[in-house]
Coordinates of C-alpha atoms in Angstrom, one line a residue:
X91 CA -6.6 -104.2 -36.0
X92 CA -7.0 -102.3 -39.2
X93 CA -10.7 -102.4 -38.6
X94 CA -10.2 -100.9 -35.2
X95 CA -7.9 -98.2 -36.5
X96 CA -10.6 -97.3 -39.1
X97 CA -13.3 -97.1 -36.6
X98 CA -11.1 -94.9 -34.4
X99 CA -10.5 -92.5 -37.3
X100 CA -14.1 -92.3 -38.1
X101 CA -15.0 -91.7 -34.5
X102 CA -12.5 -89.0 -34.3
X103 CA -13.9 -87.4 -37.4
X104 CA -17.4 -87.5 -36.0
X105 CA -16.1 -85.9 -32.8
X106 CA -14.5 -83.2 -34.8
X107 CA -17.6 -82.6 -36.7
X108 CA -19.6 -82.5 -33.5
X109 CA -17.2 -80.0 -32.1
X110 CA -17.4 -77.9 -35.1
X111 CA -21.2 -77.9 -35.0
X112 CA -21.1 -77.0 -31.3
X113 CA -18.7 -74.1 -32.1
X114 CA -21.0 -73.0 -34.9
X115 CA -24.1 -73.1 -32.7
X116 CA -22.2 -71.2 -30.0
X117 CA -21.2 -68.5 -32.5
X118 CA -24.6 -67.9 -34.1
X119 CA -26.9 -65.2 -32.7
X120 CA -29.8 -67.5 -33.2
X121 CA -31.0 -69.2 -30.1
X122 CA -31.0 -73.0 -30.2
X123 CA -32.4 -75.3 -27.6
X124 CA -32.9 -79.1 -27.4
X125 CA -35.6 -80.7 -25.3
X126 CA -35.8 -84.3 -24.3
X127 CA -39.0 -85.7 -25.7
X128 CA -38.8 -88.9 -23.8
X129 CA -39.0 -87.3 -20.4
X130 CA -42.0 -85.7 -18.7
X131 CA -42.3 -82.0 -19.3
X132 CA -39.8 -82.2 -22.1
X133 CA -36.9 -80.5 -20.1
X134 CA -34.1 -78.7 -22.0
X135 CA -30.9 -80.5 -22.2
X136 CA -29.0 -78.0 -24.3
X137 CA -29.0 -74.2 -25.1
X138 CA -26.4 -72.4 -27.1
X139 CA -24.8 -69.0 -26.3
X140 CA -27.2 -67.2 -28.7
X141 CA -30.0 -68.3 -26.5
X142 CA -28.3 -67.0 -23.4
X143 CA -27.6 -63.7 -25.0
X144 CA -31.2 -63.5 -26.3
X145 CA -32.9 -64.3 -23.0
X146 CA -30.4 -63.2 -20.4
X147 CA -30.6 -66.7 -18.7
X148 CA -27.4 -68.8 -18.3
X149 CA -27.2 -72.4 -19.3
X150 CA -27.3 -73.6 -15.7
X151 CA -30.6 -71.6 -15.2
X152 CA -32.5 -73.3 -18.0
X153 CA -31.2 -76.8 -18.3
X154 CA -33.8 -79.2 -16.9
X155 CA -36.6 -76.6 -17.3
X156 CA -39.4 -76.5 -19.8
X157 CA -39.0 -73.6 -22.3
X158 CA -42.5 -72.2 -21.4
X159 CA -41.0 -70.2 -18.5
X160 CA -40.1 -67.6 -21.2
X161 CA -43.9 -66.9 -21.6
X162 CA -44.2 -65.4 -18.1
X163 CA -47.8 -64.9 -17.3
X164 CA -48.7 -64.3 -20.9
X165 CA -49.7 -67.9 -21.5
X166 CA -52.9 -67.6 -23.4
X167 CA -51.4 -66.6 -26.8
X168 CA -53.0 -68.2 -29.9
X169 CA -49.5 -69.5 -30.9
X170 CA -49.2 -71.7 -27.8
X171 CA -52.0 -73.9 -29.0
X172 CA -50.3 -74.3 -32.4
X173 CA -47.1 -75.5 -30.5
X174 CA -49.1 -78.0 -28.4
X175 CA -50.8 -79.3 -31.5
X176 CA -47.4 -79.7 -33.3
X177 CA -45.9 -81.5 -30.3
X178 CA -48.9 -83.9 -30.2
X179 CA -48.6 -84.5 -33.9
X180 CA -44.8 -84.7 -33.8
X181 CA -44.7 -82.2 -36.7
X182 CA -42.7 -79.1 -37.3
X183 CA -44.2 -75.7 -36.6
X184 CA -43.2 -72.0 -36.8
X185 CA -44.9 -69.5 -34.5
X186 CA -44.2 -66.0 -33.1
X187 CA -44.5 -65.6 -29.4
X188 CA -44.3 -62.9 -26.9
X189 CA -41.4 -63.9 -24.5
X190 CA -39.8 -62.2 -21.6
X191 CA -36.1 -62.0 -20.8
X192 CA -34.7 -62.5 -17.4
X193 CA -34.9 -58.8 -16.7
X194 CA -38.6 -58.8 -17.6
X195 CA -38.3 -57.0 -20.9
X196 CA -40.5 -58.2 -23.7
X197 CA -39.1 -59.5 -26.9
X198 CA -40.8 -61.2 -29.9
X199 CA -39.6 -64.7 -30.5
X200 CA -39.9 -66.4 -33.8
X201 CA -39.8 -70.1 -32.8
X202 CA -39.3 -73.0 -35.0
X203 CA -39.8 -76.5 -33.4
X204 CA -38.7 -79.5 -35.3
X205 CA -39.1 -83.2 -33.9
X206 CA -36.0 -85.5 -33.9
X207 CA -36.6 -89.2 -34.6
X208 CA -34.1 -92.1 -34.0
X209 CA -33.3 -94.8 -36.5
X210 CA -36.4 -96.7 -35.5
X211 CA -38.6 -93.7 -36.2
X212 CA -39.2 -93.0 -32.5
X213 CA -39.4 -89.4 -31.2
X214 CA -36.5 -88.6 -29.0
X215 CA -35.9 -84.9 -29.0
X216 CA -37.4 -81.5 -30.1
X217 CA -35.1 -78.8 -31.5
X218 CA -36.2 -75.3 -31.0
X219 CA -34.6 -72.5 -33.1
X220 CA -35.3 -69.0 -31.8
X221 CA -34.9 -65.6 -33.5
X222 CA -35.4 -62.2 -31.8
X223 CA -37.6 -60.5 -34.3
X224 CA -38.6 -57.6 -31.9
X225 CA -37.3 -54.9 -34.3
X226 CA -39.0 -56.5 -37.2
X227 CA -42.3 -56.9 -35.3
X228 CA -42.1 -53.3 -34.1
X229 CA -41.2 -52.1 -37.6
X230 CA -44.1 -54.1 -39.0
X231 CA -46.4 -52.7 -36.3
X232 CA -45.1 -49.2 -37.0
X233 CA -45.6 -49.8 -40.7
X234 CA -49.1 -51.1 -40.0
X235 CA -49.8 -48.1 -37.9
X236 CA -48.4 -45.8 -40.5
X237 CA -50.4 -47.6 -43.2
X238 CA -53.5 -47.3 -41.1
X239 CA -52.8 -43.6 -40.4
X240 CA -52.2 -43.1 -44.1
X241 CA -55.4 -44.8 -44.9
X242 CA -57.2 -42.8 -42.3
X243 CA -55.6 -39.6 -43.6
X244 CA -56.6 -40.5 -47.1
X245 CA -60.1 -41.2 -46.0
X246 CA -60.2 -37.9 -44.1
X247 CA -58.7 -36.1 -47.0
X248 CA -61.3 -37.6 -49.4
X249 CA -63.9 -36.6 -46.9
X250 CA -62.6 -33.0 -46.6
X251 CA -62.1 -32.9 -50.3
X252 CA -65.7 -33.9 -50.9
X253 CA -66.9 -31.3 -48.3
X254 CA -64.6 -28.7 -49.8
X255 CA -65.9 -29.5 -53.3
X256 CA -69.5 -29.5 -52.1
X257 CA -68.8 -26.2 -50.3
X258 CA -67.2 -24.7 -53.4
X259 CA -70.0 -25.9 -55.6
X260 CA -72.7 -24.4 -53.3
X261 CA -70.8 -21.3 -52.3
X262 CA -72.5 -18.0 -53.3
X263 CA -69.1 -16.4 -53.6
X264 CA -67.0 -17.0 -56.7
X265 CA -63.7 -18.7 -56.0
X266 CA -60.9 -18.8 -58.7
X267 CA -57.4 -20.3 -58.2
X268 CA -54.5 -19.8 -60.6
X269 CA -50.9 -21.1 -60.5
X270 CA -47.8 -19.1 -60.5
X271 CA -47.8 -19.1 -64.3
X272 CA -51.3 -17.5 -64.5
X273 CA -53.1 -20.7 -65.5
X274 CA -56.5 -21.4 -63.8
X275 CA -56.7 -24.6 -61.7
X276 CA -60.0 -24.0 -60.0
X277 CA -63.2 -22.2 -61.0
X278 CA -66.2 -22.8 -58.9
X279 CA -69.8 -22.7 -60.4
X280 CA -70.5 -19.2 -58.7
X281 CA -67.4 -17.8 -60.4
X282 CA -68.6 -19.1 -63.7
X283 CA -72.1 -17.6 -63.1
X284 CA -70.7 -14.2 -62.0
X285 CA -68.1 -13.9 -64.8
X286 CA -70.4 -15.2 -67.5
X287 CA -68.0 -18.0 -68.5
X288 CA -65.9 -20.7 -66.9
X289 CA -62.2 -21.7 -66.9
X290 CA -60.2 -20.8 -70.0
X291 CA -56.5 -21.4 -70.8
X292 CA -55.6 -17.8 -71.5
X293 CA -52.8 -15.9 -69.9
X294 CA -53.3 -13.3 -67.1
X295 CA -52.7 -10.6 -69.6
X296 CA -55.8 -11.5 -71.5
X297 CA -58.1 -11.9 -68.5
X298 CA -59.5 -8.3 -68.8
X299 CA -60.6 -8.9 -72.4
X300 CA -61.7 -12.5 -71.9
X301 CA -64.0 -11.8 -69.0
X302 CA -64.9 -8.1 -69.7
X303 CA -63.4 -6.5 -66.6
X304 CA -63.9 -2.7 -66.2
X305 CA -63.2 -0.1 -63.5
X306 CA -66.2 1.0 -61.5
X307 CA -66.9 3.8 -64.0
X308 CA -68.1 0.9 -66.3
X309 CA -66.1 2.5 -69.2
X310 CA -62.4 2.0 -68.5
X311 CA -61.0 -1.5 -69.0
X312 CA -59.3 -2.8 -65.8
X313 CA -55.6 -2.8 -66.2
X314 CA -54.6 -6.6 -66.5
X315 CA -51.6 -6.2 -64.2
X316 CA -53.8 -4.6 -61.5
X317 CA -56.4 -7.3 -61.5
X318 CA -56.6 -8.8 -57.9
X319 CA -55.7 -12.4 -59.0
X320 CA -52.9 -11.1 -61.1
X321 CA -51.4 -9.3 -58.1
X322 CA -52.0 -12.3 -55.9
X323 CA -49.9 -14.6 -58.1
X324 CA -47.1 -12.0 -57.8
X325 CA -47.2 -12.3 -54.1
X326 CA -49.5 -9.4 -53.2
X327 CA -52.7 -9.2 -51.2
X328 CA -55.7 -7.2 -52.4
X329 CA -58.8 -6.3 -50.3
X330 CA -62.2 -5.1 -51.4
X331 CA -61.4 -4.3 -55.0
X332 CA -64.5 -3.4 -57.0
X333 CA -64.7 -4.5 -60.6
X334 CA -67.5 -4.2 -63.2
X335 CA -68.0 -7.4 -65.2
X336 CA -69.6 -7.2 -68.6
X337 CA -68.6 -10.2 -70.7
X338 CA -70.4 -8.8 -73.8
X339 CA -72.0 -5.5 -74.8
X340 CA -75.4 -7.2 -74.8
X341 CA -75.2 -8.2 -71.2
X342 CA -76.3 -6.0 -68.3
X343 CA -73.1 -6.6 -66.3
X344 CA -72.5 -7.0 -62.6
X345 CA -70.4 -5.4 -59.9
X346 CA -68.2 -7.7 -57.9
X347 CA -66.0 -7.1 -54.8
X348 CA -62.8 -9.1 -54.8
X349 CA -60.3 -10.2 -52.1
X350 CA -57.2 -11.9 -53.3
X351 CA -54.3 -13.7 -51.5
X352 CA -51.1 -15.4 -52.7
X353 CA -50.8 -19.1 -52.2
X354 CA -47.5 -20.5 -50.7
X355 CA -46.2 -23.8 -49.7
X356 CA -44.9 -24.9 -46.3
X357 CA -41.5 -23.3 -46.9
X358 CA -43.0 -20.1 -48.2
X359 CA -42.5 -20.5 -51.9
X360 CA -45.1 -18.8 -54.1
X361 CA -47.3 -21.3 -55.8
X362 CA -50.1 -19.2 -57.2
X363 CA -53.1 -17.1 -56.0
X364 CA -56.7 -17.3 -55.0
X365 CA -59.5 -14.8 -55.6
X366 CA -62.8 -14.7 -53.8
X367 CA -65.5 -12.3 -55.0
X368 CA -69.2 -11.7 -54.5
X369 CA -71.9 -9.9 -56.4
X370 CA -72.4 -6.3 -55.0
X371 CA -74.7 -5.1 -57.9
X372 CA -77.6 -4.6 -55.5
X373 CA -75.5 -2.8 -53.1
X374 CA -74.1 -0.5 -55.7
X375 CA -77.6 0.2 -56.9
X376 CA -78.6 1.0 -53.3
X377 CA -75.6 3.2 -52.9
X378 CA -76.5 5.0 -56.1
X379 CA -80.1 5.4 -55.0
X380 CA -78.9 6.6 -51.6
X381 CA -76.5 9.2 -53.3
X382 CA -79.4 10.5 -55.4
X383 CA -81.6 10.7 -52.3
X384 CA -78.9 12.5 -50.5
X385 CA -78.4 14.9 -53.3
X386 CA -82.1 15.5 -53.5
X387 CA -82.2 15.9 -49.7
X388 CA -79.3 18.4 -49.9
X389 CA -81.1 20.3 -52.7
X390 CA -84.3 20.3 -50.7
X391 CA -82.3 21.4 -47.7
X392 CA -80.7 24.3 -49.5
X393 CA -84.0 25.2 -51.0
X394 CA -85.6 25.2 -47.5
X395 CA -82.7 27.2 -46.1
X396 CA -83.1 29.6 -49.0
X397 CA -86.8 29.8 -48.4
X398 CA -86.2 30.4 -44.7
X399 CA -83.5 33.0 -45.6
X400 CA -85.8 34.7 -48.0
X401 CA -88.6 34.7 -45.5
X402 CA -86.4 36.1 -42.8
X403 CA -85.0 38.7 -45.1
X404 CA -88.5 39.6 -46.3
X405 CA -89.7 39.8 -42.7
X406 CA -86.7 41.8 -41.6
X407 CA -86.9 44.1 -44.6
X408 CA -90.6 44.7 -44.0
X409 CA -90.0 45.5 -40.4
X410 CA -87.0 47.7 -41.2
X411 CA -88.8 49.3 -44.1
X412 CA -91.8 50.0 -42.0
X413 CA -89.6 51.5 -39.2
X414 CA -87.5 53.5 -41.7
X415 CA -90.6 54.6 -43.6
X416 CA -92.1 55.9 -40.3
X417 CA -88.8 57.6 -39.5
X418 CA -88.7 59.1 -43.1
X419 CA -92.3 60.3 -42.7
X420 CA -91.4 61.8 -39.3
X421 CA -88.2 63.4 -40.5
X422 CA -90.1 64.8 -43.6
X423 CA -92.8 66.2 -41.4
X424 CA -90.3 67.8 -39.1
X425 CA -88.4 69.2 -42.0
X426 CA -91.6 70.6 -43.5
X427 CA -92.7 72.1 -40.3
X428 CA -89.3 73.6 -39.6
X429 CA -88.7 74.8 -43.2
X430 CA -91.7 77.2 -43.3
X431 CA -90.6 79.4 -40.3
X432 CA -87.0 79.1 -41.2
X433 CA -87.7 80.2 -44.8
X434 CA -89.7 83.1 -43.3
X435 CA -86.9 84.0 -41.0
X436 CA -84.2 83.5 -43.6
X437 CA -86.1 85.5 -46.2
X438 CA -86.7 88.5 -43.9
X439 CA -83.1 88.6 -42.5
X440 CA -82.0 90.5 -45.6
X441 CA -84.7 93.2 -45.2
X442 CA -84.0 93.4 -41.4
X443 CA -80.3 93.9 -42.2
X444 CA -81.1 96.6 -44.7
X445 CA -83.5 98.3 -42.1
X446 CA -80.8 98.1 -39.4
X447 CA -78.2 99.6 -41.8
X448 CA -80.7 102.5 -42.6
X449 CA -81.2 103.1 -38.9
X450 CA -77.5 103.1 -38.2
X451 CA -77.0 105.6 -41.0
X452 CA -79.8 107.8 -39.5
X453 CA -78.3 107.5 -36.0
X454 CA -74.9 108.5 -37.4
X455 CA -76.4 111.6 -39.0
X456 CA -78.1 112.5 -35.7
X457 CA -74.8 112.3 -33.8
X458 CA -73.2 114.5 -36.4
X459 CA -76.0 117.1 -36.3
X460 CA -76.3 117.0 -32.6
X461 CA -72.9 116.2 -31.1
X462 CA -74.0 117.5 -27.7
X463 CA -77.3 115.9 -26.8
X464 CA -79.2 116.5 -23.6
X465 CA -78.4 115.0 -20.3
X466 CA -81.3 112.5 -20.5
X467 CA -80.1 111.3 -23.9
X468 CA -76.5 111.0 -22.7
X469 CA -77.6 108.9 -19.7
X470 CA -79.6 106.6 -21.9
X471 CA -76.7 106.3 -24.4
X472 CA -74.5 105.2 -21.4
X473 CA -77.3 102.9 -20.1
X474 CA -77.8 100.9 -23.3
X475 CA -74.1 100.9 -24.4
X476 CA -74.7 102.6 -27.7
X477 CA -71.1 102.2 -28.9
X478 CA -71.2 98.4 -28.2
X479 CA -74.6 98.1 -29.9
X480 CA -73.3 99.9 -33.0
X481 CA -70.3 97.5 -33.1
X482 CA -72.1 94.2 -32.2
X483 CA -75.4 94.5 -34.1
X484 CA -73.9 93.8 -37.6
X485 CA -72.2 90.9 -36.1
X486 CA -75.4 89.7 -34.5
X487 CA -77.2 89.9 -37.8
X488 CA -74.5 88.0 -39.6
X489 CA -74.6 85.3 -37.0
X490 CA -78.3 85.1 -37.3
X491 CA -78.0 84.7 -41.1
X492 CA -75.3 81.9 -40.5
X493 CA -77.7 80.2 -38.1
X494 CA -80.6 80.3 -40.5
X495 CA -78.4 79.0 -43.3
X496 CA -77.4 76.1 -41.0
X497 CA -80.9 75.4 -40.3
X498 CA -81.7 75.4 -44.0
X499 CA -78.8 72.9 -44.6
X500 CA -80.2 70.7 -41.9
X501 CA -83.6 70.8 -43.4
X502 CA -82.1 69.9 -46.8
X503 CA -80.3 67.0 -45.2
X504 CA -83.5 65.8 -43.4
X505 CA -85.4 65.9 -46.7
X506 CA -82.6 63.9 -48.4
X507 CA -82.6 61.3 -45.6
X508 CA -86.4 61.2 -45.8
X509 CA -86.1 59.4 -49.2
X510 CA -86.0 56.2 -47.2
X511 CA -89.6 55.3 -48.2
X512 CA -89.0 56.0 -51.9
X513 CA -89.4 52.9 -54.0
X514 CA -88.2 54.1 -57.4
X515 CA -84.7 54.2 -58.6
X516 CA -83.1 57.6 -59.1
X517 CA -79.9 59.3 -60.1
X518 CA -78.6 61.0 -56.9
X519 CA -75.5 62.5 -55.4
X520 CA -74.0 59.7 -53.2
X521 CA -72.1 62.3 -51.1
X522 CA -75.5 64.0 -50.1
X523 CA -76.7 60.7 -48.8
X524 CA -73.6 60.1 -46.8
X525 CA -73.6 63.6 -45.4
X526 CA -77.3 63.5 -44.5
X527 CA -76.6 60.2 -42.7
X528 CA -73.7 61.7 -40.8
X529 CA -76.0 64.6 -39.8
X530 CA -78.6 62.1 -38.4
X531 CA -75.8 60.5 -36.4
X532 CA -74.3 63.8 -35.3
X533 CA -75.6 63.4 -31.8
X534 CA -73.6 60.1 -31.5
X535 CA -70.4 61.6 -32.9
X536 CA -70.6 64.6 -30.5
X537 CA -71.9 62.9 -27.4
X538 CA -68.3 62.0 -26.4
X539 CA -66.2 64.3 -24.2
X540 CA -64.8 67.2 -26.2
X541 CA -61.3 65.7 -26.2
X542 CA -62.6 62.3 -27.2
X543 CA -65.3 63.0 -29.9
X544 CA -65.1 60.8 -33.0
X545 CA -63.3 62.4 -35.9
X546 CA -64.9 61.9 -39.3
X547 CA -62.4 62.1 -42.2
X548 CA -64.0 62.5 -45.6
X549 CA -61.9 61.7 -48.7
X550 CA -64.5 62.2 -51.4
X551 CA -63.7 61.8 -55.1
X552 CA -65.5 63.6 -57.8
X553 CA -68.5 61.4 -58.5
X554 CA -71.2 61.6 -61.1
X555 CA -74.8 61.0 -60.1
X556 CA -75.4 57.3 -59.5
X557 CA -78.5 55.3 -60.3
X558 CA -79.7 53.7 -57.1
X559 CA -82.5 53.4 -54.5
X560 CA -81.3 56.4 -52.5
X561 CA -83.4 55.7 -49.3
X562 CA -82.3 52.1 -49.1
X563 CA -78.6 53.0 -49.8
X564 CA -78.9 55.6 -47.0
X565 CA -80.1 52.8 -44.8
X566 CA -76.9 50.9 -45.6
X567 CA -74.8 53.9 -44.7
X568 CA -76.5 54.3 -41.4
X569 CA -76.2 50.6 -40.5
X570 CA -72.5 50.5 -41.3
X571 CA -71.7 53.9 -39.7
X572 CA -73.6 52.9 -36.5
X573 CA -71.6 49.8 -36.2
X574 CA -68.4 51.8 -36.8
X575 CA -69.3 54.3 -34.0
X576 CA -70.1 51.3 -31.7
X577 CA -66.7 49.8 -32.5
X578 CA -64.9 53.0 -31.8
X579 CA -66.7 53.7 -28.6
X580 CA -66.1 50.1 -27.3
X581 CA -62.4 49.9 -28.2
X582 CA -60.5 53.0 -29.4
X583 CA -61.9 55.5 -26.9
X584 CA -61.5 53.0 -24.1
X585 CA -57.8 52.6 -25.0
X586 CA -57.5 56.4 -24.8
X587 CA -57.0 56.7 -28.6
X588 CA -58.8 59.3 -30.8
X589 CA -61.7 57.7 -32.5
X590 CA -61.5 58.0 -36.3
X591 CA -63.9 57.0 -39.1
X592 CA -62.5 57.4 -42.7
X593 CA -65.0 57.7 -45.5
X594 CA -63.6 57.4 -49.0
X595 CA -65.4 57.4 -52.4
X596 CA -64.3 56.8 -55.9
X597 CA -64.9 55.1 -59.2
X598 CA -63.4 51.9 -60.4
X599 CA -64.3 49.8 -63.5
X600 CA -67.6 51.6 -64.0
X601 CA -68.6 51.1 -60.4
X602 CA -68.7 53.5 -57.6
X603 CA -67.2 52.4 -54.3
X604 CA -67.8 53.8 -50.8
X605 CA -65.3 52.7 -48.1
X606 CA -66.0 53.2 -44.4
X607 CA -63.2 52.3 -42.1
X608 CA -62.8 52.7 -38.3
X609 CA -60.1 52.2 -35.8
X610 CA -62.2 50.2 -33.5
X611 CA -61.5 46.7 -32.0
X612 CA -62.0 44.7 -35.2
X613 CA -63.7 41.3 -35.6
X614 CA -62.7 37.8 -34.8
X615 CA -62.9 35.0 -37.4
X616 CA -66.0 33.6 -35.7
X617 CA -67.8 37.0 -35.9
X618 CA -66.6 37.4 -39.6
X619 CA -68.2 34.1 -40.5
X620 CA -71.6 35.0 -39.1
X621 CA -71.9 38.8 -39.4
X622 CA -74.2 38.6 -42.5
X623 CA -76.5 36.0 -40.9
X624 CA -79.9 37.3 -40.1
X625 CA -80.4 38.1 -36.3
X626 CA -76.7 37.4 -35.6
X627 CA -75.5 40.1 -33.3
X628 CA -72.7 40.6 -30.7
X629 CA -74.4 43.5 -29.0
X630 CA -76.3 43.4 -25.7
X631 CA -80.0 42.6 -25.7
X632 CA -81.9 45.7 -26.6
X633 CA -79.1 47.4 -28.4
X634 CA -78.9 45.4 -31.7
X635 CA -81.3 43.3 -33.7
X636 CA -78.8 41.5 -35.9
X637 CA -80.5 42.7 -39.1
X638 CA -78.3 45.7 -40.0
X639 CA -75.7 43.9 -42.1
X640 CA -78.1 41.3 -43.4
X641 CA -80.3 44.0 -44.7
X642 CA -77.3 45.9 -46.1
X643 CA -76.2 42.8 -47.9
X644 CA -79.7 42.5 -49.5
X645 CA -79.7 46.1 -50.4
X646 CA -76.2 46.2 -52.0
X647 CA -76.1 42.8 -53.6
X648 CA -79.6 41.9 -54.5
X649 CA -81.2 45.3 -55.1
X650 CA -78.2 47.0 -56.7
X651 CA -76.1 44.0 -58.2
X652 CA -73.1 45.2 -56.2
X653 CA -70.6 43.7 -53.8
X654 CA -70.1 44.2 -50.1
X655 CA -66.5 43.5 -49.0
X656 CA -64.7 43.8 -45.7
X657 CA -61.3 43.6 -43.9
X658 CA -60.9 43.2 -40.3
X659 CA -58.5 42.0 -37.6
X660 CA -58.9 41.8 -33.9
X661 CA -57.6 45.0 -32.3
X662 CA -56.8 46.6 -35.7
X663 CA -60.1 48.0 -36.9
X664 CA -62.6 47.2 -39.6
X665 CA -63.3 48.4 -43.1
X666 CA -66.4 47.9 -45.3
X667 CA -66.3 48.6 -49.0
X668 CA -69.6 49.1 -50.9
X669 CA -69.5 48.8 -54.6
X670 CA -72.5 49.4 -56.9
X671 CA -72.7 50.0 -60.7
X672 CA -73.0 53.6 -61.9
X673 CA -75.8 52.5 -64.1
X674 CA -78.3 49.8 -63.0
X675 CA -79.3 47.1 -65.5
X676 CA -82.8 45.7 -65.8
X677 CA -81.9 42.6 -64.0
X678 CA -80.2 42.4 -60.6
X679 CA -77.6 39.8 -59.6
X680 CA -78.1 37.4 -56.7
X681 CA -75.6 35.6 -54.7
X682 CA -76.2 33.1 -51.8
X683 CA -74.9 34.5 -48.5
X684 CA -72.0 32.9 -46.9
X685 CA -74.0 31.0 -44.2
X686 CA -75.8 29.2 -47.0
X687 CA -72.9 28.6 -49.4
X688 CA -70.7 27.3 -46.6
X689 CA -67.5 28.7 -47.9
X690 CA -67.6 32.1 -46.2
X691 CA -66.5 33.9 -49.4
X692 CA -68.2 34.5 -52.8
X693 CA -68.4 37.1 -55.5
X694 CA -70.8 39.3 -53.4
X695 CA -69.3 39.0 -50.0
X696 CA -65.5 38.6 -49.7
X697 CA -62.6 39.6 -47.5
X698 CA -60.6 42.5 -48.8
X699 CA -56.8 42.2 -49.3
X700 CA -54.5 44.2 -47.0
X701 CA -53.5 47.7 -48.1
X702 CA -56.4 48.4 -50.4
X703 CA -58.3 51.2 -48.6
X704 CA -58.6 53.1 -45.3
X705 CA -58.4 50.4 -42.7
X706 CA -54.9 49.4 -43.8
X707 CA -53.8 53.0 -43.1
X708 CA -55.5 53.0 -39.7
X709 CA -53.8 49.7 -38.8
X710 CA -50.4 50.9 -40.0
X711 CA -50.8 54.1 -37.8
X712 CA -51.6 52.0 -34.8
X713 CA -48.7 49.6 -35.3

């Protein structure tokens, strides 16, 4: 009985242990199955709850089936052959399989199969322990992919690094990289060749001295803080900076053109700077050669322009001189021919006047002695109007004398104007030259209607005789006065205003000046810029040659060392001011005309300030 009780207690203990093991297997997340090895196909006889949760199959759906249904159609996995071999050998094995849940989703199953033998050593069962290692497999796969990608990236990086290094080593441009502290971290061979030395551990403040950096003038050291790379490590970009590099006084030196950029990381923090530069020495030499060629070309162009100008001036002067010489000879001939009879008439007028006075005295005595003449004499006295003759004859003689005197003055003026062909310099009365010119132009001044004739206002100062070429100076007067008359005719008279030309003379700083101002239409800026150019004219074809002011410039400036000034405004008249020294020096001054100098103003030709001379008065009168 005690034996039975003992056996009963032991049995109960075994049952409790079995129950606890069942509860433990039910609680674990690991899938556990037991297959009957004694039956065909090794059907499952047990599965725990962990297997059900792992596969999605219920116990009723799997009991009696072989576990291979979890493989689905993927039954050619290498691990399957390992399982078969272990089953044949009745040995334990551990494999990883691709299995499929009831819903068809894939999971990775780490399967451990262990054989179970009875007390006689006979195989009775196989126990399969299954763990869902999908996350681990996927993590390992991801890690493997990442590792491979990293390896690929490292290989690509090594390749790119090699390419970049080869590129930097063979690049013709110099490349220098410095960190944010100004320490060099890269210095390619081209940079070393261009700068004369390689990477050094000096601060950015010492770069100028260390590498011999100068401004393009080759003399001024490049300010260290303005070096392109120094600016780049401060966050600034620099384009096309030119630097002259001369590491030592014995070296020839090179010019480089530098571009620099700051280097930043992915979040925008400044990490340093890079400078890329190339040798532009040949370009600078070419530019310098081009500048010299351009300078020579400009000089040659100016010389050609000057030669052309001189040629035109000479040609114009020859033509004008020939014309004026012919005119002077003609005027001199006329004056000579007129002078002889006029002198005869003028010289005999005094005698004729005396004779007439004697006859009048005699006639008066006859009238006193014979107060009652005969009828025939009375009739003749009445017929000839004796009383009128006695009264008018002295007046007639006086008028004849005045006319002869006028003719004599005209002849003197003609002779004075006839100096045009004289080549030597003389001391002359400037006023005589002006007056003789006005006499020659008298027909133009008087050809207007009586109420519109041009008024000449003379404001002469007392002048000493002036050394000059009188004929050439008269030519200047006639050119400027002709232009003034044209301007008055074209503008003032058409406006219904009285035409006026004011002529002033005076002395200032040992120079005599002659001012000729008109109240014509004035000149525009365009006309003012070109009025001294040879052959430039605003007059109709056939009326002007464009040589008058050009020749006047040559006479005043080049021949007499003087100045020719002007002031003009559209609608307000024009004034020309001629200045020449009272005494001429041996040498004469020369100034390039405005169309050659390009500035439109120089010491010889310039615009007068308002209010200096006559035109300002004319302008103020018209305003």
